[in-house]
């Protein structure tokens, strides 16, 4: 089990209206920062963002945390609004597709594993275990295998069996 990196997606709410907010204070309890502006047109439509998370089993010299990345795209605003001028770069959540998942594996997850994985265990084949969701890559995806098997590493995706009693506790 020391050779498995678990990959999964998780939804997080961008803001929770009416929640408790902590503001940093300086000398004489004067706030250093302004409290964030919490707004939502409706409490039923609070924005949420998907994150891709990668974790492995902790070891004595490593905590097993590989990383967490937002599934968003950056775009430049075309028009000005009350809240911002035009030409500002903003991010917006996108739906997870196979192309986005593959791109995140190649550009974010695999380089993070190579940077954080213990170097004395580089020769051990590493399995990137994912659930069988439709946007996930196939086990024989050429682009992911090429990125995972470069520089002396051996990483390959592995699909988790559906309804497995060993893995679904």
GROMACS .gro file of N, CA and C in nm:
model
  507
    1UNK      N    1   0.080  -0.121   0.000
    1UNK     CA    2   0.000   0.000   0.000
    1UNK      C    3   0.084   0.127   0.000
    2UNK      N    4   0.215   0.113   0.007
    2UNK     CA    5   0.300   0.232   0.005
    2UNK      C    6   0.320   0.287  -0.136
    3UNK      N    7   0.269   0.216  -0.236
    3UNK     CA    8   0.291   0.258  -0.374
    3UNK      C    9   0.164   0.311  -0.440
    4UNK      N   10   0.065   0.354  -0.363
    4UNK     CA   11  -0.063   0.399  -0.418
    4UNK      C   12  -0.084   0.546  -0.384
    5UNK      N   13  -0.123   0.623  -0.485
    5UNK     CA   14  -0.167   0.762  -0.466
    5UNK      C   15  -0.316   0.765  -0.498
    6UNK      N   16  -0.397   0.805  -0.403
    6UNK     CA   17  -0.542   0.809  -0.422
    6UNK      C   18  -0.582   0.945  -0.477
    7UNK      N   19  -0.658   0.945  -0.586
    7UNK     CA   20  -0.707   1.067  -0.650
    7UNK      C   21  -0.859   1.071  -0.638
    8UNK      N   22  -0.911   1.187  -0.600
    8UNK     CA   23  -1.056   1.202  -0.591
    8UNK      C   24  -1.092   1.349  -0.601
    9UNK      N   25  -1.217   1.375  -0.639
    9UNK     CA   26  -1.267   1.512  -0.649
    9UNK      C   27  -1.356   1.541  -0.530
   10UNK      N   28  -1.360   1.668  -0.491
   10UNK     CA   29  -1.442   1.712  -0.378
   10UNK      C   30  -1.496   1.850  -0.408
   11UNK      N   31  -1.625   1.871  -0.378
   11UNK     CA   32  -1.688   2.002  -0.395
   11UNK      C   33  -1.672   2.083  -0.267
   12UNK      N   34  -1.640   2.211  -0.282
   12UNK     CA   35  -1.634   2.304  -0.170
   12UNK      C   36  -1.717   2.427  -0.206
   13UNK      N   37  -1.789   2.483  -0.107
   13UNK     CA   38  -1.863   2.606  -0.129
   13UNK      C   39  -1.767   2.724  -0.126
   14UNK      N   40  -1.787   2.820  -0.217
   14UNK     CA   41  -1.701   2.937  -0.223
   14UNK      C   42  -1.721   3.023  -0.100
   15UNK      N   43  -1.843   3.044  -0.058
   15UNK     CA   44  -1.871   3.122   0.062
   15UNK      C   45  -1.995   3.065   0.128
   16UNK      N   46  -2.001   3.083   0.256
   16UNK     CA   47  -2.118   3.042   0.331
   16UNK      C   48  -2.176   3.168   0.392
   17UNK      N   49  -2.289   3.212   0.346
   17UNK     CA   50  -2.347   3.339   0.388
   17UNK      C   51  -2.385   3.330   0.536
   18UNK      N   52  -2.343   3.432   0.611
   18UNK     CA   53  -2.378   3.439   0.752
   18UNK      C   54  -2.286   3.359   0.843
   19UNK      N   55  -2.177   3.307   0.791
   19UNK     CA   56  -2.084   3.231   0.873
   19UNK      C   57  -1.992   3.321   0.953
   20UNK      N   58  -1.919   3.262   1.045
   20UNK     CA   59  -1.827   3.336   1.129
   20UNK      C   60  -1.700   3.365   1.050
   21UNK      N   61  -1.650   3.489   1.060
   21UNK     CA   62  -1.530   3.532   0.989
   21UNK      C   63  -1.432   3.587   1.091
   22UNK      N   64  -1.308   3.542   1.083
   22UNK     CA   65  -1.203   3.592   1.171
   22UNK      C   66  -1.121   3.696   1.095
   23UNK      N   67  -1.100   3.812   1.157
   23UNK     CA   68  -1.026   3.921   1.095
   23UNK      C   69  -0.901   3.946   1.179
   24UNK      N   70  -0.785   3.957   1.113
   24UNK     CA   71  -0.661   3.984   1.185
   24UNK      C   72  -0.663   4.123   1.246
   25UNK      N   73  -0.618   4.132   1.369
   25UNK     CA   74  -0.610   4.262   1.436
   25UNK      C   75  -0.467   4.290   1.476
   26UNK      N   76  -0.434   4.416   1.479
   26UNK     CA   77  -0.299   4.458   1.516
   26UNK      C   78  -0.297   4.516   1.656
   27UNK      N   79  -0.216   4.617   1.672
   27UNK     CA   80  -0.202   4.684   1.801
   27UNK      C   81  -0.334   4.751   1.839
   28UNK      N   82  -0.371   4.743   1.965
   28UNK     CA   83  -0.493   4.804   2.020
   28UNK      C   84  -0.619   4.749   1.953
   29UNK      N   85  -0.615   4.625   1.909
   29UNK     CA   86  -0.729   4.558   1.846
   29UNK      C   87  -0.786   4.633   1.726
   30UNK      N   88  -0.699   4.699   1.651
   30UNK     CA   89  -0.740   4.767   1.528
   30UNK      C   90  -0.729   4.664   1.415
   31UNK      N   91  -0.835   4.644   1.337
   31UNK     CA   92  -0.829   4.544   1.230
   31UNK      C   93  -0.722   4.578   1.125
   32UNK      N   94  -0.642   4.478   1.091
   32UNK     CA   95  -0.539   4.494   0.987
   32UNK      C   96  -0.603   4.483   0.849
   33UNK      N   97  -0.702   4.398   0.838
   33UNK     CA   98  -0.767   4.375   0.709
   33UNK      C   99  -0.916   4.401   0.722
   34UNK      N  100  -0.978   4.427   0.610
   34UNK     CA  101  -1.122   4.448   0.608
   34UNK      C  102  -1.192   4.312   0.605
   35UNK      N  103  -1.307   4.301   0.669
   35UNK     CA  104  -1.380   4.175   0.660
   35UNK      C  105  -1.426   4.153   0.517
   36UNK      N  106  -1.427   4.027   0.471
   36UNK     CA  107  -1.467   4.002   0.333
   36UNK      C  108  -1.614   4.033   0.311
   37UNK      N  109  -1.644   4.078   0.192
   37UNK     CA  110  -1.783   4.107   0.156
   37UNK      C  111  -1.848   3.975   0.117
   38UNK      N  112  -1.950   3.938   0.191
   38UNK     CA  113  -2.020   3.814   0.162
   38UNK      C  114  -2.151   3.848   0.094
   39UNK      N  115  -2.166   3.803  -0.027
   39UNK     CA  116  -2.288   3.832  -0.098
   39UNK      C  117  -2.331   3.709  -0.176
   40UNK      N  118  -2.458   3.694  -0.188
   40UNK     CA  119  -2.517   3.591  -0.271
   40UNK      C  120  -2.656   3.639  -0.308
   41UNK      N  121  -2.691   3.622  -0.434
   41UNK     CA  122  -2.823   3.666  -0.475
   41UNK      C  123  -2.931   3.583  -0.408
   42UNK      N  124  -2.899   3.460  -0.381
   42UNK     CA  125  -2.991   3.373  -0.311
   42UNK      C  126  -2.910   3.271  -0.233
   43UNK      N  127  -2.959   3.233  -0.118
   43UNK     CA  128  -2.889   3.131  -0.039
   43UNK      C  129  -2.899   2.994  -0.104
   44UNK      N  130  -2.989   2.981  -0.199
   44UNK     CA  131  -3.003   2.854  -0.270
   44UNK      C  132  -2.900   2.837  -0.380
   45UNK      N  133  -2.837   2.946  -0.421
   45UNK     CA  134  -2.744   2.941  -0.533
   45UNK      C  135  -2.605   2.989  -0.492
   46UNK      N  136  -2.547   2.927  -0.392
   46UNK     CA  137  -2.412   2.961  -0.349
   46UNK      C  138  -2.315   2.886  -0.440
   47UNK      N  139  -2.216   2.958  -0.492
   47UNK     CA  140  -2.123   2.897  -0.585
   47UNK      C  141  -2.038   2.792  -0.515
   48UNK      N  142  -2.004   2.689  -0.590
   48UNK     CA  143  -1.917   2.585  -0.538
   48UNK      C  144  -1.810   2.554  -0.641
   49UNK      N  145  -1.697   2.507  -0.592
   49UNK     CA  146  -1.582   2.479  -0.678
   49UNK      C  147  -1.536   2.337  -0.651
   50UNK      N  148  -1.502   2.264  -0.757
   50UNK     CA  149  -1.451   2.129  -0.743
   50UNK      C  150  -1.299   2.135  -0.730
   51UNK      N  151  -1.244   2.052  -0.643
   51UNK     CA  152  -1.100   2.040  -0.625
   51UNK      C  153  -1.059   1.896  -0.652
   52UNK      N  154  -0.943   1.878  -0.711
   52UNK     CA  155  -0.883   1.746  -0.730
   52UNK      C  156  -0.780   1.727  -0.621
   53UNK      N  157  -0.793   1.619  -0.545
   53UNK     CA  158  -0.706   1.595  -0.431
   53UNK      C  159  -0.626   1.467  -0.455
   54UNK      N  160  -0.500   1.468  -0.415
   54UNK     CA  161  -0.413   1.351  -0.427
   54UNK      C  162  -0.343   1.329  -0.293
   55UNK      N  163  -0.360   1.209  -0.237
   55UNK     CA  164  -0.295   1.173  -0.112
   55UNK      C  165  -0.237   1.032  -0.123
   56UNK      N  166  -0.135   1.007  -0.043
   56UNK     CA  167  -0.074   0.875  -0.036
   56UNK      C  168  -0.063   0.835   0.110
   57UNK      N  169  -0.015   0.716   0.134
   57UNK     CA  170   0.000   0.670   0.272
   57UNK      C  171   0.118   0.741   0.338
   58UNK      N  172   0.098   0.794   0.459
   58UNK     CA  173   0.208   0.862   0.528
   58UNK      C  174   0.321   0.766   0.563
   59UNK      N  175   0.440   0.821   0.566
   59UNK     CA  176   0.559   0.745   0.605
   59UNK      C  177   0.627   0.821   0.718
   60UNK      N  178   0.736   0.768   0.767
   60UNK     CA  179   0.806   0.834   0.876
   60UNK      C  180   0.861   0.970   0.841
   61UNK      N  181   0.905   0.987   0.717
   61UNK     CA  182   0.967   1.114   0.676
   61UNK      C  183   0.878   1.197   0.584
   62UNK      N  184   0.755   1.155   0.561
   62UNK     CA  185   0.666   1.226   0.469
   62UNK      C  186   0.522   1.207   0.515
   63UNK      N  187   0.443   1.315   0.510
   63UNK     CA  188   0.306   1.310   0.560
   63UNK      C  189   0.206   1.252   0.461
   64UNK      N  190   0.245   1.228   0.337
   64UNK     CA  191   0.157   1.167   0.239
   64UNK      C  192   0.069   1.263   0.162
   65UNK      N  193   0.076   1.392   0.193
   65UNK     CA  194  -0.007   1.491   0.123
   65UNK      C  195   0.063   1.531  -0.006
   66UNK      N  196  -0.001   1.502  -0.118
   66UNK     CA  197   0.057   1.537  -0.248
   66UNK      C  198   0.009   1.675  -0.290
   67UNK      N  199  -0.121   1.699  -0.287
   67UNK     CA  200  -0.170   1.831  -0.325
   67UNK      C  201  -0.319   1.833  -0.347
   68UNK      N  202  -0.370   1.955  -0.361
   68UNK     CA  203  -0.511   1.978  -0.391
   68UNK      C  204  -0.517   2.095  -0.489
   69UNK      N  205  -0.590   2.077  -0.601
   69UNK     CA  206  -0.592   2.175  -0.709
   69UNK      C  207  -0.736   2.208  -0.746
   70UNK      N  208  -0.768   2.336  -0.766
   70UNK     CA  209  -0.904   2.373  -0.807
   70UNK      C  210  -0.927   2.340  -0.954
   71UNK      N  211  -1.048   2.301  -0.985
   71UNK     CA  212  -1.087   2.273  -1.124
   71UNK      C  213  -1.155   2.399  -1.175
   72UNK      N  214  -1.075   2.493  -1.222
   72UNK     CA  215  -1.124   2.623  -1.268
   72UNK      C  216  -1.052   2.661  -1.397
   73UNK      N  217  -1.107   2.761  -1.464
   73UNK     CA  218  -1.039   2.819  -1.579
   73UNK      C  219  -1.024   2.969  -1.557
   74UNK      N  220  -0.917   3.025  -1.608
   74UNK     CA  221  -0.891   3.168  -1.597
   74UNK      C  222  -0.938   3.235  -1.725
   75UNK      N  223  -1.007   3.347  -1.711
   75UNK     CA  224  -1.053   3.421  -1.828
   75UNK      C  225  -1.039   3.570  -1.801
   76UNK      N  226  -1.034   3.648  -1.908
   76UNK     CA  227  -1.025   3.793  -1.898
   76UNK      C  228  -1.164   3.851  -1.920
   77UNK      N  229  -1.206   3.939  -1.829
   77UNK     CA  230  -1.340   3.997  -1.840
   77UNK      C  231  -1.347   4.089  -1.961
   78UNK      N  232  -1.459   4.086  -2.029
   78UNK     CA  233  -1.479   4.167  -2.149
   78UNK      C  234  -1.539   4.304  -2.118
   79UNK      N  235  -1.629   4.307  -2.019
   79UNK     CA  236  -1.697   4.432  -1.985
   79UNK      C  237  -1.675   4.466  -1.839
   80UNK      N  238  -1.688   4.593  -1.809
   80UNK     CA  239  -1.679   4.639  -1.670
   80UNK      C  240  -1.812   4.615  -1.600
   81UNK      N  241  -1.805   4.601  -1.470
   81UNK     CA  242  -1.926   4.590  -1.390
   81UNK      C  243  -1.910   4.680  -1.267
   82UNK      N  244  -2.007   4.678  -1.181
   82UNK     CA  245  -2.002   4.759  -1.060
   82UNK      C  246  -1.888   4.710  -0.969
   83UNK      N  247  -1.859   4.581  -0.973
   83UNK     CA  248  -1.762   4.522  -0.882
   83UNK      C  249  -1.618   4.526  -0.933
   84UNK      N  250  -1.597   4.543  -1.065
   84UNK     CA  251  -1.461   4.537  -1.119
   84UNK      C  252  -1.455   4.604  -1.255
   85UNK      N  253  -1.335   4.648  -1.297
   85UNK     CA  254  -1.320   4.705  -1.431
   85UNK      C  255  -1.307   4.594  -1.535
   86UNK      N  256  -1.306   4.632  -1.662
   86UNK     CA  257  -1.288   4.532  -1.767
   86UNK      C  258  -1.140   4.498  -1.781
   87UNK      N  259  -1.112   4.383  -1.840
   87UNK     CA  260  -0.975   4.340  -1.861
   87UNK      C  261  -0.910   4.273  -1.741
   88UNK      N  262  -0.988   4.242  -1.639
   88UNK     CA  263  -0.935   4.178  -1.518
   88UNK      C  264  -0.941   4.026  -1.536
   89UNK      N  265  -0.837   3.956  -1.492
   89UNK     CA  266  -0.839   3.810  -1.498
   89UNK      C  267  -0.917   3.755  -1.380
   90UNK      N  268  -1.011   3.668  -1.407
   90UNK     CA  269  -1.091   3.603  -1.304
   90UNK      C  270  -1.091   3.454  -1.330
   91UNK      N  271  -1.136   3.380  -1.230
   91UNK     CA  272  -1.148   3.235  -1.244
   91UNK      C  273  -1.294   3.196  -1.229
   92UNK      N  274  -1.331   3.089  -1.297
   92UNK     CA  275  -1.466   3.037  -1.284
   92UNK      C  276  -1.458   2.884  -1.284
   93UNK      N  277  -1.547   2.820  -1.211
   93UNK     CA  278  -1.545   2.674  -1.207
   93UNK      C  279  -1.588   2.616  -1.341
   94UNK      N  280  -1.531   2.503  -1.375
   94UNK     CA  281  -1.566   2.434  -1.499
   94UNK      C  282  -1.604   2.290  -1.465
   95UNK      N  283  -1.675   2.228  -1.555
   95UNK     CA  284  -1.711   2.088  -1.538
   95UNK      C  285  -1.590   2.001  -1.567
   96UNK      N  286  -1.576   1.896  -1.490
   96UNK     CA  287  -1.464   1.805  -1.509
   96UNK      C  288  -1.491   1.718  -1.632
   97UNK      N  289  -1.400   1.723  -1.727
   97UNK     CA  290  -1.407   1.639  -1.845
   97UNK      C  291  -1.279   1.555  -1.851
   98UNK      N  292  -1.277   1.460  -1.941
   98UNK     CA  293  -1.159   1.375  -1.952
   98UNK      C  294  -1.036   1.455  -1.993
   99UNK      N  295  -1.053   1.555  -2.081
   99UNK     CA  296  -0.939   1.636  -2.124
   99UNK      C  297  -0.885   1.721  -2.009
  100UNK      N  298  -0.975   1.781  -1.930
  100UNK     CA  299  -0.931   1.861  -1.815
  100UNK      C  300  -0.863   1.772  -1.712
  101UNK      N  301  -0.919   1.654  -1.686
  101UNK     CA  302  -0.860   1.561  -1.590
  101UNK      C  303  -0.721   1.516  -1.636
  102UNK      N  304  -0.708   1.484  -1.764
  102UNK     CA  305  -0.578   1.443  -1.819
  102UNK      C  306  -0.477   1.556  -1.807
  103UNK      N  307  -0.518   1.677  -1.840
  103UNK     CA  308  -0.429   1.792  -1.831
  103UNK      C  309  -0.385   1.817  -1.686
  104UNK      N  310  -0.477   1.802  -1.590
  104UNK     CA  311  -0.441   1.821  -1.450
  104UNK      C  312  -0.345   1.712  -1.402
  105UNK      N  313  -0.365   1.589  -1.448
  105UNK     CA  314  -0.272   1.483  -1.411
  105UNK      C  315  -0.132   1.512  -1.464
  106UNK      N  316  -0.124   1.551  -1.591
  106UNK     CA  317   0.007   1.570  -1.654
  106UNK      C  318   0.078   1.695  -1.602
  107UNK      N  319   0.005   1.805  -1.582
  107UNK     CA  320   0.070   1.931  -1.545
  107UNK      C  321   0.077   1.956  -1.395
  108UNK      N  322  -0.013   1.898  -1.316
  108UNK     CA  323  -0.016   1.928  -1.172
  108UNK      C  324   0.018   1.807  -1.085
  109UNK      N  325  -0.055   1.698  -1.101
  109UNK     CA  326  -0.045   1.586  -1.008
  109UNK      C  327   0.088   1.512  -1.022
  110UNK      N  328   0.123   1.470  -1.142
  110UNK     CA  329   0.245   1.392  -1.160
  110UNK      C  330   0.370   1.472  -1.124
  111UNK      N  331   0.384   1.600  -1.163
  111UNK     CA  332   0.501   1.676  -1.115
  111UNK      C  333   0.503   1.693  -0.963
  112UNK      N  334   0.387   1.705  -0.899
  112UNK     CA  335   0.384   1.717  -0.753
  112UNK      C  336   0.427   1.586  -0.687
  113UNK      N  337   0.387   1.473  -0.744
  113UNK     CA  338   0.431   1.344  -0.691
  113UNK      C  339   0.582   1.331  -0.704
  114UNK      N  340   0.635   1.369  -0.819
  114UNK     CA  341   0.780   1.360  -0.840
  114UNK      C  342   0.856   1.450  -0.744
  115UNK      N  343   0.798   1.564  -0.708
  115UNK     CA  344   0.866   1.656  -0.617
  115UNK      C  345   0.857   1.612  -0.471
  116UNK      N  346   0.745   1.550  -0.432
  116UNK     CA  347   0.723   1.520  -0.291
  116UNK      C  348   0.748   1.374  -0.253
  117UNK      N  349   0.749   1.285  -0.349
  117UNK     CA  350   0.767   1.143  -0.319
  117UNK      C  351   0.909   1.119  -0.269
  118UNK      N  352   0.928   1.032  -0.170
  118UNK     CA  353   1.064   1.004  -0.123
  118UNK      C  354   1.152   0.950  -0.237
  119UNK      N  355   1.266   1.013  -0.257
  119UNK     CA  356   1.351   0.981  -0.372
  119UNK      C  357   1.412   0.841  -0.363
  120UNK      N  358   1.426   0.786  -0.243
  120UNK     CA  359   1.481   0.651  -0.232
  120UNK      C  360   1.380   0.545  -0.276
  121UNK      N  361   1.253   0.582  -0.295
  121UNK     CA  362   1.150   0.489  -0.342
  121UNK      C  363   1.107   0.521  -0.484
  122UNK      N  364   1.193   0.586  -0.558
  122UNK     CA  365   1.162   0.627  -0.696
  122UNK      C  366   1.148   0.507  -0.789
  123UNK      N  367   1.219   0.400  -0.761
  123UNK     CA  368   1.219   0.283  -0.849
  123UNK      C  369   1.093   0.197  -0.836
  124UNK      N  370   1.014   0.219  -0.731
  124UNK     CA  371   0.893   0.139  -0.709
  124UNK      C  372   0.782   0.191  -0.801
  125UNK      N  373   0.710   0.102  -0.871
  125UNK     CA  374   0.598   0.148  -0.954
  125UNK      C  375   0.488   0.211  -0.867
  126UNK      N  376   0.441   0.328  -0.907
  126UNK     CA  377   0.341   0.402  -0.832
  126UNK      C  378   0.208   0.392  -0.906
  127UNK      N  379   0.103   0.353  -0.833
  127UNK     CA  380  -0.030   0.342  -0.893
  127UNK      C  381  -0.111   0.466  -0.858
  128UNK      N  382  -0.168   0.529  -0.957
  128UNK     CA  383  -0.255   0.645  -0.939
  128UNK      C  384  -0.399   0.594  -0.936
  129UNK      N  385  -0.449   0.562  -0.817
  129UNK     CA  386  -0.580   0.498  -0.806
  129UNK      C  387  -0.690   0.603  -0.812
  130UNK      N  388  -0.786   0.580  -0.901
  130UNK     CA  389  -0.899   0.670  -0.922
  130UNK      C  390  -1.026   0.588  -0.924
  131UNK      N  391  -1.139   0.652  -0.890
  131UNK     CA  392  -1.265   0.580  -0.901
  131UNK      C  393  -1.306   0.576  -1.048
  132UNK      N  394  -1.407   0.499  -1.077
  132UNK     CA  395  -1.445   0.476  -1.216
  132UNK      C  396  -1.542   0.581  -1.270
  133UNK      N  397  -1.517   0.708  -1.242
  133UNK     CA  398  -1.602   0.814  -1.295
  133UNK      C  399  -1.577   0.830  -1.445
  134UNK      N  400  -1.677   0.877  -1.517
  134UNK     CA  401  -1.664   0.891  -1.662
  134UNK      C  402  -1.554   0.986  -1.706
  135UNK      N  403  -1.529   1.099  -1.638
  135UNK     CA  404  -1.424   1.187  -1.688
  135UNK      C  405  -1.281   1.140  -1.659
  136UNK      N  406  -1.264   1.032  -1.585
  136UNK     CA  407  -1.128   0.987  -1.556
  136UNK      C  408  -1.065   0.919  -1.676
  137UNK      N  409  -0.934   0.922  -1.680
  137UNK     CA  410  -0.862   0.866  -1.794
  137UNK      C  411  -0.862   0.713  -1.784
  138UNK      N  412  -0.840   0.650  -1.898
  138UNK     CA  413  -0.829   0.505  -1.902
  138UNK      C  414  -0.692   0.463  -1.849
  139UNK      N  415  -0.681   0.337  -1.812
  139UNK     CA  416  -0.555   0.287  -1.756
  139UNK      C  417  -0.443   0.287  -1.858
  140UNK      N  418  -0.476   0.284  -1.985
  140UNK     CA  419  -0.373   0.280  -2.089
  140UNK      C  420  -0.363   0.413  -2.165
  141UNK      N  421  -0.395   0.523  -2.100
  141UNK     CA  422  -0.386   0.654  -2.163
  141UNK      C  423  -0.240   0.687  -2.194
  142UNK      N  424  -0.210   0.712  -2.320
  142UNK     CA  425  -0.070   0.729  -2.364
  142UNK      C  426  -0.006   0.855  -2.306
  143UNK      N  427  -0.081   0.965  -2.299
  143UNK     CA  428  -0.023   1.090  -2.251
  143UNK      C  429   0.011   1.083  -2.102
  144UNK      N  430  -0.076   1.022  -2.023
  144UNK     CA  431  -0.050   1.009  -1.879
  144UNK      C  432   0.063   0.911  -1.855
  145UNK      N  433   0.066   0.801  -1.929
  145UNK     CA  434   0.175   0.704  -1.914
  145UNK      C  435   0.309   0.765  -1.953
  146UNK      N  436   0.311   0.847  -2.058
  146UNK     CA  437   0.437   0.911  -2.099
  146UNK      C  438   0.486   1.009  -1.993
  147UNK      N  439   0.395   1.085  -1.933
  147UNK     CA  440   0.435   1.180  -1.828
  147UNK      C  441   0.477   1.107  -1.701
  148UNK      N  442   0.409   0.997  -1.670
  148UNK     CA  443   0.439   0.924  -1.548
  148UNK      C  444   0.562   0.836  -1.556
  149UNK      N  445   0.600   0.796  -1.676
  149UNK     CA  446   0.715   0.706  -1.692
  149UNK      C  447   0.839   0.778  -1.742
  150UNK      N  448   0.846   0.908  -1.724
  150UNK     CA  449   0.966   0.982  -1.765
  150UNK      C  450   1.059   1.000  -1.646
  151UNK      N  451   1.184   1.026  -1.673
  151UNK     CA  452   1.286   1.055  -1.571
  151UNK      C  453   1.306   0.940  -1.472
  152UNK      N  454   1.286   0.817  -1.516
  152UNK     CA  455   1.310   0.703  -1.429
  152UNK      C  456   1.195   0.668  -1.336
  153UNK      N  457   1.082   0.736  -1.346
  153UNK     CA  458   0.965   0.706  -1.265
  153UNK      C  459   0.877   0.606  -1.337
  154UNK      N  460   0.793   0.534  -1.262
  154UNK     CA  461   0.698   0.440  -1.321
  154UNK      C  462   0.563   0.462  -1.254
  155UNK      N  463   0.480   0.550  -1.314
  155UNK     CA  464   0.346   0.578  -1.262
  155UNK      C  465   0.243   0.540  -1.367
  156UNK      N  466   0.136   0.478  -1.323
  156UNK     CA  467   0.028   0.444  -1.415
  156UNK      C  468  -0.106   0.452  -1.342
  157UNK      N  469  -0.212   0.497  -1.414
  157UNK     CA  470  -0.344   0.504  -1.352
  157UNK      C  471  -0.402   0.365  -1.328
  158UNK      N  472  -0.480   0.354  -1.225
  158UNK     CA  473  -0.545   0.229  -1.190
  158UNK      C  474  -0.687   0.260  -1.146
  159UNK      N  475  -0.785   0.194  -1.206
  159UNK     CA  476  -0.925   0.218  -1.172
  159UNK      C  477  -0.965   0.135  -1.051
  160UNK      N  478  -1.036   0.197  -0.960
  160UNK     CA  479  -1.087   0.127  -0.842
  160UNK      C  480  -1.205   0.042  -0.884
  161UNK      N  481  -1.211  -0.083  -0.841
  161UNK     CA  482  -1.325  -0.166  -0.879
  161UNK      C  483  -1.455  -0.110  -0.821
  162UNK      N  484  -1.561  -0.117  -0.899
  162UNK     CA  485  -1.691  -0.067  -0.854
  162UNK      C  486  -1.749  -0.159  -0.749
  163UNK      N  487  -1.808  -0.101  -0.644
  163UNK     CA  488  -1.875  -0.174  -0.537
  163UNK      C  489  -1.787  -0.282  -0.474
  164UNK      N  490  -1.660  -0.253  -0.459
  164UNK     CA  491  -1.568  -0.349  -0.400
  164UNK      C  492  -1.584  -0.348  -0.248
  165UNK      N  493  -1.607  -0.464  -0.185
  165UNK     CA  494  -1.620  -0.465  -0.039
  165UNK      C  495  -1.489  -0.433   0.032
  166UNK      N  496  -1.377  -0.452  -0.034
  166UNK     CA  497  -1.248  -0.421   0.028
  166UNK      C  498  -1.224  -0.271   0.035
  167UNK      N  499  -1.278  -0.194  -0.060
  167UNK     CA  500  -1.248  -0.053  -0.068
  167UNK      C  501  -1.364   0.036  -0.025
  168UNK      N  502  -1.486  -0.016  -0.020
  168UNK     CA  503  -1.602   0.063   0.023
  168UNK      C  504  -1.640   0.022   0.164
  169UNK      N  505  -1.592   0.095   0.260
  169UNK     CA  506  -1.620   0.061   0.400
  169UNK      C  507  -1.737   0.142   0.451
   0.00000   0.00000   0.00000
